[in-house]
């Protein structure tokens, strides 16, 4: 991965610039930092790769990453963040379990003079130096447009589209839902909102078994991540339903491989290792007392069966690493 130190003056996606507090002279030099990372969970392969990317970037910069897994527990996450504050880390990266529940931790970090960077999932309220992520609404819309285009090419009208959702109330879930719905608006197709499967394949398998019985006339399944979409695909194959199209989000390499038969029609790239890399670079800038963009967009792209070869996908997730930070 690329290691970068300064930001492009006109970084795309940065909507405003927040000043972060100047820290000690040692922190200002940003050498050998101790950076805390409070992660929502490691139950998703995406978050495992996000952790790996952050660890690799921290090691490459000579920094120490103190990683703590909240395991989906809001109380544990707040306790973990307090632990990081007590350890005197130079910056804290947070992937929140709940966008509102970490407010006390944000206040505590601010009082301690420690900049906070959120990753993947933003928070609502509270002071953060920056959010590093991707435009999930755009991702959902890209996939939705691909679904509409494929149905049109196949001459299918009035299709029933099953949507398997992520986590209830999550900002990522809402954006991927809203973007997809916007793309299908006025298309004549009908979206049936399925249950929240928490981005976990096994949950999607169970959900899809029930959804298939209740919606035998479905034409498309859209899931808020590829792991759930692949779970749905498994159920469809087991029931001989090769007439149903599948679409997801995140660019899981397995999803790209599944496009060979033309039934898995779209995903939007969300390289988690690169996201972790960029987040460490932003955390180092904030720890050095520099100004950082309020939003750093790590970028995405649509993958359809005819574009699979354009993106390396030997790792767990397909690689997509546009230059968002200057060298």
Coordinates of C-alpha atoms in Angstrom, one line a residue:
X1 CA 0.0 0.0 0.0
X2 CA 1.1 3.6 -0.6
X3 CA 2.2 5.6 2.5
X4 CA 1.4 9.2 2.1
X5 CA 2.0 12.2 4.4
X6 CA 0.2 15.3 3.1
X7 CA -3.2 15.9 1.6
X8 CA -4.1 17.3 -1.8
X9 CA -5.2 20.8 -1.5
X10 CA -8.5 20.1 -3.2
X11 CA -9.2 16.6 -2.1
X12 CA -12.4 15.3 -3.7
X13 CA -15.2 14.7 -1.2
X14 CA -13.9 17.0 1.5
X15 CA -16.8 19.2 2.4
X16 CA -15.0 21.2 5.1
X17 CA -11.8 21.4 7.1
X18 CA -11.7 21.1 10.8
X19 CA -8.8 22.3 12.9
X20 CA -7.4 19.7 15.3
X21 CA -5.6 20.6 18.5
X22 CA -1.8 20.9 18.6
X23 CA -0.4 18.2 20.7
X24 CA 3.0 17.7 22.4
X25 CA 6.2 18.4 20.4
X26 CA 6.7 14.6 20.2
X27 CA 3.3 14.2 18.6
X28 CA 3.9 17.1 16.3
X29 CA 6.8 15.2 14.7
X30 CA 4.4 12.2 14.3
X31 CA 7.2 9.7 14.9
X32 CA 6.6 6.3 16.5
X33 CA 3.0 7.1 17.5
X34 CA 0.7 5.0 19.5
X35 CA -2.7 5.0 17.7
X36 CA -5.8 3.5 19.2
X37 CA -8.5 1.7 17.1
X38 CA -11.9 0.7 18.5
X39 CA -13.6 -1.6 16.0
X40 CA -17.3 -2.4 15.9
X41 CA -16.8 -6.1 15.4
X42 CA -14.6 -8.8 13.7
X43 CA -17.5 -10.9 12.7
X44 CA -17.5 -9.6 9.2
X45 CA -14.6 -10.3 6.7
X46 CA -14.7 -6.7 5.7
X47 CA -13.8 -5.5 9.2
X48 CA -11.1 -8.2 9.5
X49 CA -9.4 -6.8 6.4
X50 CA -9.9 -3.2 7.6
X51 CA -8.0 -4.1 10.7
X52 CA -5.3 -5.8 8.7
X53 CA -4.9 -2.7 6.5
X54 CA -4.6 -0.4 9.4
X55 CA -2.1 -2.7 11.1
X56 CA 0.1 -2.9 8.0
X57 CA 0.0 0.9 7.5
X58 CA 0.9 1.6 11.1
X59 CA 3.8 -0.9 11.0
X60 CA 5.1 0.7 7.8
X61 CA 5.1 4.1 9.5
X62 CA 6.9 2.8 12.6
X63 CA 3.8 3.3 14.8
X64 CA 2.1 1.1 17.3
X65 CA -1.6 0.2 16.8
X66 CA -3.6 -0.7 19.9
X67 CA -6.6 -2.6 18.5
X68 CA -9.7 -3.3 20.6
X69 CA -12.8 -5.2 19.3
X70 CA -16.2 -4.1 20.8
X71 CA -17.8 -7.2 19.4
X72 CA -21.0 -5.3 18.7
X73 CA -21.4 -4.1 22.3
X74 CA -21.9 -0.3 22.8
X75 CA -20.9 -0.4 26.5
X76 CA -17.7 -2.4 25.7
X77 CA -16.8 0.1 23.0
X78 CA -17.2 3.1 25.3
X79 CA -15.0 1.3 27.9
X80 CA -12.5 0.4 25.3
X81 CA -12.2 4.0 24.2
X82 CA -11.8 5.1 27.8
X83 CA -9.0 2.5 28.1
X84 CA -7.3 4.0 25.0
X85 CA -7.5 7.5 26.5
X86 CA -6.0 6.2 29.7
X87 CA -3.1 4.7 27.7
X88 CA -2.4 8.1 26.3
X89 CA -2.7 7.3 22.6
X90 CA -1.9 10.1 20.1
X91 CA -5.1 9.5 18.1
X92 CA -8.1 7.3 18.3
X93 CA -9.8 5.6 15.3
X94 CA -13.4 4.6 16.0
X95 CA -15.7 2.4 13.9
X96 CA -18.8 2.9 16.0
X97 CA -21.3 0.2 17.1
X98 CA -23.9 2.9 17.3
X99 CA -23.5 6.4 15.7
X100 CA -25.0 8.2 18.8
X101 CA -23.9 6.0 21.7
X102 CA -20.2 6.9 21.5
X103 CA -20.9 10.6 22.3
X104 CA -19.5 10.3 25.9
X105 CA -16.3 8.8 24.5
X106 CA -16.0 11.6 22.0
X107 CA -16.3 14.1 24.8
X108 CA -13.7 12.3 26.9
X109 CA -11.2 12.2 24.0
X110 CA -11.7 15.9 23.4
X111 CA -11.1 16.7 27.0
X112 CA -7.9 14.7 26.9
X113 CA -6.8 16.5 23.7
X114 CA -6.8 13.4 21.6
X115 CA -8.1 13.7 18.0
X116 CA -10.7 11.2 16.9
X117 CA -11.1 9.8 13.4
X118 CA -14.1 7.7 12.5
X119 CA -13.9 5.1 9.8
X120 CA -16.5 3.4 7.6
X121 CA -19.4 4.4 9.9
X122 CA -19.8 8.0 10.8
X123 CA -21.1 9.3 14.1
X124 CA -24.0 11.7 14.7
X125 CA -22.9 14.7 16.8
X126 CA -19.7 15.0 18.8
X127 CA -16.4 16.4 17.7
X128 CA -14.2 14.3 15.3
X129 CA -11.2 15.4 13.3
X130 CA -12.2 13.5 10.2
X131 CA -14.3 10.7 8.8
X132 CA -12.7 8.3 6.4
X133 CA -15.0 6.2 4.3
X134 CA -16.8 5.9 1.1
X135 CA -20.0 7.4 -0.4
X136 CA -22.3 4.5 0.4
X137 CA -25.3 6.2 -1.1
X138 CA -23.4 6.5 -4.4
X139 CA -22.4 2.8 -4.1
X140 CA -26.0 1.7 -3.6
X141 CA -27.1 3.9 -6.6
X142 CA -24.4 2.5 -8.9
X143 CA -25.5 -1.1 -8.1
X144 CA -29.2 -0.1 -8.5
X145 CA -28.5 1.5 -11.9
X146 CA -26.8 -1.7 -13.0
X147 CA -29.8 -3.8 -11.9
X148 CA -32.2 -1.5 -13.9
X149 CA -29.9 -1.7 -16.9
X150 CA -29.7 -5.5 -16.8
X151 CA -33.5 -6.0 -16.4
X152 CA -34.0 -3.6 -19.3
X153 CA -31.5 -5.5 -21.5
X154 CA -33.3 -8.8 -20.6
X155 CA -36.7 -7.3 -21.5
X156 CA -38.0 -7.7 -17.9
X157 CA -40.6 -5.3 -16.7
X158 CA -42.3 -5.0 -13.3
X159 CA -39.7 -7.1 -11.5
X160 CA -39.9 -7.9 -7.8
X161 CA -36.6 -7.1 -6.1
X162 CA -35.8 -8.5 -2.7
X163 CA -33.6 -6.3 -0.5
X164 CA -31.6 -8.0 2.3
X165 CA -30.6 -5.2 4.7
X166 CA -27.5 -4.6 6.9
X167 CA -28.0 -3.4 10.5
X168 CA -31.1 -1.6 11.7
X169 CA -30.5 2.1 12.1
X170 CA -26.9 2.0 10.7
X171 CA -25.8 4.9 8.6
X172 CA -24.1 2.6 6.0
X173 CA -27.3 0.6 5.8
X174 CA -29.5 3.6 5.2
X175 CA -27.2 5.1 2.6
X176 CA -27.0 1.8 0.6
X177 CA -30.7 1.4 0.9
X178 CA -31.5 5.0 -0.2
X179 CA -29.1 5.0 -3.1
X180 CA -30.5 1.8 -4.4
X181 CA -34.0 2.9 -4.0
X182 CA -33.2 6.2 -5.8
X183 CA -31.9 4.2 -8.8
X184 CA -35.0 2.1 -9.1
X185 CA -37.5 5.0 -8.6
X186 CA -39.7 5.3 -11.6
X187 CA -38.4 2.0 -13.1
X188 CA -41.7 0.1 -12.6
X189 CA -39.9 -2.5 -10.5
X190 CA -41.0 -3.2 -6.9
X191 CA -38.6 -3.4 -3.9
X192 CA -39.5 -5.8 -1.1
X193 CA -37.5 -4.9 2.0
X194 CA -36.2 -8.0 3.7
X195 CA -34.9 -8.4 7.3
X196 CA -31.7 -7.0 8.8
X197 CA -29.1 -9.7 8.4
X198 CA -26.3 -7.7 10.1
X199 CA -24.0 -8.1 7.1
X200 CA -23.4 -11.8 8.0
X201 CA -23.7 -14.6 5.4
X202 CA -25.3 -17.2 7.7
X203 CA -28.0 -14.7 8.7
X204 CA -28.7 -14.0 5.0
X205 CA -29.0 -17.7 4.3
X206 CA -31.7 -18.1 6.9
X207 CA -33.5 -14.9 5.7
X208 CA -33.4 -16.0 2.1
X209 CA -34.9 -19.3 2.8
X210 CA -38.0 -17.5 4.2
X211 CA -38.0 -14.8 1.6
X212 CA -38.0 -17.3 -1.2
X213 CA -41.0 -19.2 0.1
X214 CA -42.9 -15.9 0.5
X215 CA -41.8 -14.4 -2.8
X216 CA -41.6 -17.2 -5.4
X217 CA -42.0 -14.6 -8.2
X218 CA -38.8 -12.6 -7.3
X219 CA -36.4 -11.6 -10.1
X220 CA -33.6 -9.9 -8.2
X221 CA -31.9 -10.0 -4.8
X222 CA -30.0 -7.0 -3.7
X223 CA -28.0 -7.2 -0.4
X224 CA -26.2 -4.5 1.4
X225 CA -23.0 -6.4 1.2
X226 CA -21.6 -9.2 -1.0
X227 CA -21.3 -11.6 1.9
X228 CA -25.1 -11.6 2.4
X229 CA -25.7 -11.6 -1.4
X230 CA -23.5 -14.8 -1.6
X231 CA -25.6 -16.3 1.1
X232 CA -28.7 -15.6 -0.9
X233 CA -27.1 -17.0 -4.0
X234 CA -26.4 -20.2 -2.1
X235 CA -30.1 -20.6 -1.2
X236 CA -31.2 -19.9 -4.8
X237 CA -28.8 -22.5 -6.2
X238 CA -30.0 -25.1 -3.7
X239 CA -33.5 -24.4 -4.9
X240 CA -32.7 -24.5 -8.6
X241 CA -33.5 -20.8 -9.0
X242 CA -31.0 -19.8 -11.7
X243 CA -33.5 -17.3 -13.1
X244 CA -32.8 -14.8 -10.2
X245 CA -30.2 -12.0 -10.5
X246 CA -27.9 -11.1 -7.6
X247 CA -26.3 -7.8 -6.7
X248 CA -24.3 -6.7 -3.6
X249 CA -21.8 -4.1 -2.4
X250 CA -18.1 -4.2 -1.2
X251 CA -16.3 -6.0 -4.0
X252 CA -15.7 -9.3 -2.3
X253 CA -13.5 -11.3 -4.6
X254 CA -15.8 -14.3 -4.3
X255 CA -18.5 -12.1 -5.7
X256 CA -16.4 -11.2 -8.7
X257 CA -15.7 -14.8 -9.3
X258 CA -19.4 -15.6 -9.1
X259 CA -20.0 -13.2 -12.0
X260 CA -18.8 -15.8 -14.4
X261 CA -22.2 -17.3 -14.9
X262 CA -23.8 -13.9 -15.4
X263 CA -26.3 -14.2 -12.5
X264 CA -24.2 -12.1 -10.1
X265 CA -24.5 -8.9 -12.0
X266 CA -23.1 -6.0 -9.9
X267 CA -21.0 -4.9 -6.9
X268 CA -19.4 -1.7 -5.8
X269 CA -15.8 -1.7 -4.8
X270 CA -15.0 -1.0 -1.1
X271 CA -11.4 -2.2 -0.6
X272 CA -11.1 -2.4 3.2
X273 CA -7.4 -2.8 3.4
X274 CA -6.9 0.5 1.5
X275 CA -9.5 2.1 3.8
X276 CA -7.4 1.0 6.8
X277 CA -4.3 2.4 5.2
X278 CA -5.8 5.8 4.5
X279 CA -7.3 6.0 8.0
X280 CA -3.8 5.6 9.6
X281 CA -2.4 8.3 7.3
X282 CA -5.3 10.7 8.4
X283 CA -4.8 9.7 12.1
X284 CA -1.0 10.6 11.8
X285 CA -1.8 14.0 10.3
X286 CA -4.4 14.7 13.1
X287 CA -1.9 13.6 15.8
X288 CA 0.7 15.9 14.4
X289 CA -1.7 18.8 14.9
X290 CA -2.4 19.4 11.2
X291 CA -5.7 20.3 9.7
X292 CA -7.5 17.4 8.0
X293 CA -10.5 17.2 5.7
X294 CA -13.8 16.5 7.5
X295 CA -14.5 13.7 5.0
X296 CA -11.9 11.7 3.2
X297 CA -13.5 9.6 0.4
X298 CA -11.4 6.4 -0.3
X299 CA -13.3 6.0 -3.6
X300 CA -15.4 3.3 -5.3
X301 CA -16.2 1.8 -8.7
X302 CA -18.9 -0.4 -10.2
X303 CA -18.0 -3.9 -11.2
X304 CA -20.2 -5.9 -13.6
X305 CA -19.4 -9.2 -15.4
X306 CA -17.7 -7.5 -18.3
X307 CA -15.4 -5.5 -16.0
X308 CA -14.2 -8.2 -13.6
X309 CA -10.8 -8.4 -15.3
X310 CA -10.1 -4.7 -14.7
X311 CA -9.6 -5.2 -10.9
X312 CA -7.1 -7.4 -9.1
X313 CA -9.0 -9.8 -6.9
X314 CA -6.6 -12.4 -5.6
X315 CA -7.1 -11.2 -2.0
X316 CA -10.3 -11.5 -0.1
X317 CA -11.6 -8.2 -1.5
X318 CA -10.9 -6.7 -5.0
X319 CA -8.3 -4.0 -5.0
X320 CA -9.3 -0.5 -5.7
X321 CA -6.8 2.2 -4.5
X322 CA -7.2 5.6 -6.2
X323 CA -4.8 8.3 -5.1
X324 CA -6.7 10.3 -2.4
X325 CA -3.7 11.4 -0.5
X326 CA -0.6 13.1 -1.9
X327 CA 2.7 11.4 -1.8

